[in-house]
Short mmCIF file of C-alpha atoms in Angstrom, two decimals:
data_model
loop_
_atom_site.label_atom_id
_atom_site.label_comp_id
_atom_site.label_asym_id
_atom_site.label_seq_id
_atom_site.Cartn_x
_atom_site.Cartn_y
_atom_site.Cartn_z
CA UNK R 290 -53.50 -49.05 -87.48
CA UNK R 291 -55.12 -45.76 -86.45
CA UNK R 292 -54.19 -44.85 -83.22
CA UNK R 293 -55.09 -42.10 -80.45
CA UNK R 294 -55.10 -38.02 -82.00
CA UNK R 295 -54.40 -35.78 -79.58
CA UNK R 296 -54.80 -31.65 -80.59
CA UNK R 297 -53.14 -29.24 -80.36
CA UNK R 298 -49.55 -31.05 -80.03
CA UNK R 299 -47.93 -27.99 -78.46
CA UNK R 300 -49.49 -24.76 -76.54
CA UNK R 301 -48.19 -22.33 -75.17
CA UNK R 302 -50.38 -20.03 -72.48
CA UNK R 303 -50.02 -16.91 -70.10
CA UNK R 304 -51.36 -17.81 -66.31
CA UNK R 305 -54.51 -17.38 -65.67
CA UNK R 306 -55.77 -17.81 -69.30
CA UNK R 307 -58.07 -20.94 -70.73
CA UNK R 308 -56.46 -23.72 -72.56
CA UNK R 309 -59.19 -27.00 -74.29
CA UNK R 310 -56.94 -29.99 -75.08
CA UNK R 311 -58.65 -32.68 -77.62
CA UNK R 312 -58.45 -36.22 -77.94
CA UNK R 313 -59.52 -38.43 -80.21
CA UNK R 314 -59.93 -42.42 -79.17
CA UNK R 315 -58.80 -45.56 -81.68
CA UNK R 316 -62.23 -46.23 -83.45
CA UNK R 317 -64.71 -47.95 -81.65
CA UNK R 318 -62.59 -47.40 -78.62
CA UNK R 319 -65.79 -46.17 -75.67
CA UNK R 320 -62.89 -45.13 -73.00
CA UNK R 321 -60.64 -42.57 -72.85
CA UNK R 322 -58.18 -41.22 -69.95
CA UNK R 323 -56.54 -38.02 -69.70
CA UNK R 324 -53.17 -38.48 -67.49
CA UNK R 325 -50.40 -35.39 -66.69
CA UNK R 326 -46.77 -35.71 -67.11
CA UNK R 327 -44.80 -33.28 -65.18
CA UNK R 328 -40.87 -32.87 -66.06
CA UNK R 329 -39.16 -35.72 -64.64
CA UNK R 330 -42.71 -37.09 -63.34
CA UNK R 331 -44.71 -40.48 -64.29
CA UNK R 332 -48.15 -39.90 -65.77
CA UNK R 333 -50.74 -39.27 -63.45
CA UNK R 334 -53.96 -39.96 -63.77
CA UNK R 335 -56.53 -37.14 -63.79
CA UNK R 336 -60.09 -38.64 -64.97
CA UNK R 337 -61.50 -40.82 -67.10
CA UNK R 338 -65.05 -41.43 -69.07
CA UNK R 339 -66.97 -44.48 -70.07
CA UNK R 340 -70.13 -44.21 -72.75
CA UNK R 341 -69.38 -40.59 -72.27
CA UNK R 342 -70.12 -40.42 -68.36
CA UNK R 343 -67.05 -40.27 -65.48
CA UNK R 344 -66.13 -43.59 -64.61
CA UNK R 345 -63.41 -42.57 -62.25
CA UNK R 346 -61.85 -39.13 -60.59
CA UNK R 347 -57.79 -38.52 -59.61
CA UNK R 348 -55.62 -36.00 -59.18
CA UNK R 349 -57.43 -33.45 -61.51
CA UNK R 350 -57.27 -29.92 -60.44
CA UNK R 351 -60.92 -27.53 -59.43
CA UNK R 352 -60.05 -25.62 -62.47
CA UNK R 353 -59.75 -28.71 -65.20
CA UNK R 354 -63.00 -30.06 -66.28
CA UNK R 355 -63.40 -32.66 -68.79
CA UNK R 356 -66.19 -34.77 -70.95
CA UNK R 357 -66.75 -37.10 -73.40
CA UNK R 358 -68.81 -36.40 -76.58
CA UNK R 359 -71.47 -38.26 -78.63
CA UNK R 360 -68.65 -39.57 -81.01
CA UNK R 361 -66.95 -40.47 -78.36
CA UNK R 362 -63.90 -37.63 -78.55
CA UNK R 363 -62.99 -35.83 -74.80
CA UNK R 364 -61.83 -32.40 -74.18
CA UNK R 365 -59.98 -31.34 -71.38
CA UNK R 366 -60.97 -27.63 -70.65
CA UNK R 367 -58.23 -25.81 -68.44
CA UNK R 368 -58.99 -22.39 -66.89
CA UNK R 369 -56.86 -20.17 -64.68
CA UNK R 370 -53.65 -21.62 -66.14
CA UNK R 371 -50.74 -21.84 -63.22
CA UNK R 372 -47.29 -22.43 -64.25
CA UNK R 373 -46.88 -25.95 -62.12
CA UNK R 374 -50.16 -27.01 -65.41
CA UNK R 375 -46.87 -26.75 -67.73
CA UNK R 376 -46.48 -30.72 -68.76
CA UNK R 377 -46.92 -33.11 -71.01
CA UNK R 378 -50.97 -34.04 -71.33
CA UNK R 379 -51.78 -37.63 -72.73
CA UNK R 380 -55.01 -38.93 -73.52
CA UNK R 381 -55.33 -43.07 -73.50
CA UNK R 382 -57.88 -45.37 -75.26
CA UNK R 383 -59.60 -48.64 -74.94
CA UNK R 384 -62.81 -50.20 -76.18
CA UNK R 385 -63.90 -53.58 -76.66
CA UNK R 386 -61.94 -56.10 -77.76
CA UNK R 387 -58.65 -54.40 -76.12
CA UNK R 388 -57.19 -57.15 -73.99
CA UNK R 389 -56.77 -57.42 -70.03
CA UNK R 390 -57.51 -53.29 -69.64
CA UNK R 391 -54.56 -52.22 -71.75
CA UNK R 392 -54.56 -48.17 -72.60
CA UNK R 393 -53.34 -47.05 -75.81
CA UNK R 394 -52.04 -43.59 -75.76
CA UNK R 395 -51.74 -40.31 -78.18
CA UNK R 396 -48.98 -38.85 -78.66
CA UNK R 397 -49.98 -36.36 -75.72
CA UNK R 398 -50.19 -32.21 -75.88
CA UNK R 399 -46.97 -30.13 -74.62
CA UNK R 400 -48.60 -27.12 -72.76
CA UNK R 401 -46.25 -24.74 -71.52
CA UNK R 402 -47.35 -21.28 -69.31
CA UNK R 403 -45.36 -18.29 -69.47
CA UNK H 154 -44.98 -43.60 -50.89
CA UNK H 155 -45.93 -44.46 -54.25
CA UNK H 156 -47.82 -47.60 -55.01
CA UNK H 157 -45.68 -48.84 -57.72
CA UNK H 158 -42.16 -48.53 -56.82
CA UNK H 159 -39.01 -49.06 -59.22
CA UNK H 160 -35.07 -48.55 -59.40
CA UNK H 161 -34.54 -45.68 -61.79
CA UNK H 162 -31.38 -46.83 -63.14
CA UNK H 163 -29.95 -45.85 -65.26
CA UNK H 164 -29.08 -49.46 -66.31
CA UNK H 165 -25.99 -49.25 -68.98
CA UNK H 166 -25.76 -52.24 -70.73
CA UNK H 167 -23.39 -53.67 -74.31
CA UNK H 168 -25.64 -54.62 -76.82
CA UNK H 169 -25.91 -58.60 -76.64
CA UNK H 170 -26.66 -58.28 -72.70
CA UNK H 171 -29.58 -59.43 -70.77
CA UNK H 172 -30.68 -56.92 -68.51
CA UNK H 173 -33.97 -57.17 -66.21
CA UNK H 174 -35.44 -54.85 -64.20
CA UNK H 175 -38.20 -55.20 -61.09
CA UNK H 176 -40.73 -53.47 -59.43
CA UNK H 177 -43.06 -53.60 -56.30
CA UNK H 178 -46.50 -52.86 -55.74
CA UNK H 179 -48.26 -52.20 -52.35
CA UNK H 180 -52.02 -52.91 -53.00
CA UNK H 181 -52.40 -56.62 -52.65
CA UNK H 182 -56.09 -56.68 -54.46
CA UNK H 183 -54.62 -54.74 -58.18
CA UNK H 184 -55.71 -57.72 -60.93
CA UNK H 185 -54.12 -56.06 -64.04
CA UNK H 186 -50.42 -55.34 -64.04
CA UNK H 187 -47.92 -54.07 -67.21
CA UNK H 188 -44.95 -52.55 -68.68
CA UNK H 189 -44.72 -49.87 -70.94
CA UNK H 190 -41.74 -48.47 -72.60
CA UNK H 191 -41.24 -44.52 -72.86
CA UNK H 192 -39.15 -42.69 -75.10
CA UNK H 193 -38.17 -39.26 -74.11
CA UNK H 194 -40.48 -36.82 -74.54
CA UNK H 195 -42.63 -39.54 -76.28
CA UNK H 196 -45.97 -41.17 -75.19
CA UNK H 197 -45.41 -44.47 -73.55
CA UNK H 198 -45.77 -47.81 -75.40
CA UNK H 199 -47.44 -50.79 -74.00
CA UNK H 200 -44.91 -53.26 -74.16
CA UNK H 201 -47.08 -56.33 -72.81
CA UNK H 202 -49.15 -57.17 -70.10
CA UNK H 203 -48.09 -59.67 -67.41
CA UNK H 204 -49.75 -62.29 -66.62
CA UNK H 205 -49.15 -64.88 -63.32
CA UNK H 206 -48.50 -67.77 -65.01
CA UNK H 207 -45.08 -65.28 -66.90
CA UNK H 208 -45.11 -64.30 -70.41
CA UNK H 209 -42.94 -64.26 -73.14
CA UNK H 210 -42.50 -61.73 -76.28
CA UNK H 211 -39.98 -62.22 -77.94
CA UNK H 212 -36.83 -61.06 -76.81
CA UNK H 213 -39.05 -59.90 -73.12
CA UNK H 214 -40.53 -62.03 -70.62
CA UNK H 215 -42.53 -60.57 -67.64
CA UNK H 216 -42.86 -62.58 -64.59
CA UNK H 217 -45.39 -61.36 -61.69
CA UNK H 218 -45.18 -62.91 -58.11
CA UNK H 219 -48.37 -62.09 -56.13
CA UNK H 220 -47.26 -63.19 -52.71
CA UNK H 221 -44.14 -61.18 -52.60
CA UNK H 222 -46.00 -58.25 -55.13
CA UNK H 223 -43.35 -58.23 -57.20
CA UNK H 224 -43.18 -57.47 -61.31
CA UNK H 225 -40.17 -58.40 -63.34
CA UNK H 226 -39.01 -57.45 -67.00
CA UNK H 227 -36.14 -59.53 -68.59
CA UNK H 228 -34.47 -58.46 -71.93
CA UNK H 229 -32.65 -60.51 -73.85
CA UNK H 230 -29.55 -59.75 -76.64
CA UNK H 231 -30.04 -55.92 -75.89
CA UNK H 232 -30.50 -53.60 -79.01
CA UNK H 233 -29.31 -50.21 -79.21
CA UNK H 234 -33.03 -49.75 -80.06
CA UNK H 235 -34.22 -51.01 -76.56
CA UNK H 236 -32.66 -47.67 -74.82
CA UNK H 237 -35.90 -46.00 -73.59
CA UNK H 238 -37.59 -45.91 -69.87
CA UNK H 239 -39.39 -48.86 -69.04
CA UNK H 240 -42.70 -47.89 -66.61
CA UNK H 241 -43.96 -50.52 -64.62
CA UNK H 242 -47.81 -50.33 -64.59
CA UNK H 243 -50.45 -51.42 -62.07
CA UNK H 244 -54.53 -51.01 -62.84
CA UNK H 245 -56.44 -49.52 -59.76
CA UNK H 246 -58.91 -50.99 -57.68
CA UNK H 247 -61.20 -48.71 -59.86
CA UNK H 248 -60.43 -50.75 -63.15
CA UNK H 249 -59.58 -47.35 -64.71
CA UNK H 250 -56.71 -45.44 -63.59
CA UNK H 251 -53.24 -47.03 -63.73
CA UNK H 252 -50.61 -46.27 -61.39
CA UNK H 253 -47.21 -45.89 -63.23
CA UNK H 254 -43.61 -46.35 -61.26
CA UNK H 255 -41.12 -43.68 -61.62
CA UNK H 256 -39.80 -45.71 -64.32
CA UNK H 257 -36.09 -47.31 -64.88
CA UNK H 258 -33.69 -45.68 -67.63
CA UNK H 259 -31.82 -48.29 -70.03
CA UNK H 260 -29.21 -47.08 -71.57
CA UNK H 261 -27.50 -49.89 -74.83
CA UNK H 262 -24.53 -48.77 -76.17
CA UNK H 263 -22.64 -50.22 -78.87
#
């Protein structure tokens, strides 16, 4: 079964440059999260969109913006990279049919800054 | 203070052994609880959802008690294949963002 595509799978940046991660949702899937993994850290959630509008804010810095395209892909645009934005960056699915809320993650973006 | 909370382990068990693990939550209105597995470096893995009446898959049940806000995982006949980090998983009041716990580490050896 196709599942959630996450690009690029690694990145490496200098601080204060611009990094855009991209995620691809499970077809026909209308919801995707973007959540941050720091080392030794759960995922936390940053934001999330619905029918390509926010449905709900967290803990996503000033500098991170996000959105949600027509074919339903996101893109989570970075600027002013710090080194504490070095983590693992997953993006989550669900659409219709998904049972009882359940996410469905990518295999998430490595973004390390030198 | 986090509003899922779990032992980290690390829980070393044979292979054969039944291990379960728990987990707390602190906001009495979340609906929509679950446990995911996560191997390192790896995304996490829904394992199944949990339901109040329990739920079976397999070789894992999931039990949730709402008056004490409690979440349980039980494995049964351990695989070497089962060593991972099991996240327990809470929706928010939002219906969007989950709230993971710190996760527990099993460990199966041979």
């Amino acid at each position: 079964a196709a599942g959630v595509i996450q690009s690029p799978r690694h990145l490496i940046k200098e601080k204060r440059e611009t990094a855009t991660l991209k995620c691809y949702p499970i077809p026909r899937h209308d919801t995707v999260y973007w959540y941050q993994q720091g080392p030794g850290q759960d995922p936390q959630f940053l934001i999330s969109f619905y029918e390509k509008m926010q449905s709900d804010k967290g803990s996503i810095p000033d500098r991170f913006s996000a959105q949600q395209f027509s074919d339903y892909h996101s893109e989570l645009n970075m600027s002013s990279l710090e080194l504490g934005d070095s983590a693992l960056y997953f993006c989550a699915s669900r659409g219709p049919g998904t049972g009882d809320n359940e996410q469905f993650f990518g295999p998430g973006t490595r973004l390390t800054v030198l | 203070r986090k509003e899922v909370e779990q032992d980290p382990g690390p829980f070393n068990v044979p292979e054969g052994a039944t291990v379960a693990f728990n987990c707390t939550y602190s906001n009495s209105a979340s609906q929509s609880f679950f446990w995911y597995r996560q191997d390192c470096r790896k995304e996490p893995k829904l394992l199944m959802s949990v339901y109040s009446s329990g739920n079976e898959d397999g070789r894992f049940t999931a039990q949730l008690n709402r008056a004490s806000q409690y979440i349980s995982l039980l494995i049964r006949d351990s695989k070497l294949s089962d060593s991972a980090t099991y996240l327990c998983v809470v929706l928010s009041n939002s219906g969007y963002a989950l709230n993971f716990g710190k996760g527990t580490s099993l460990l199966v050896t041979p």
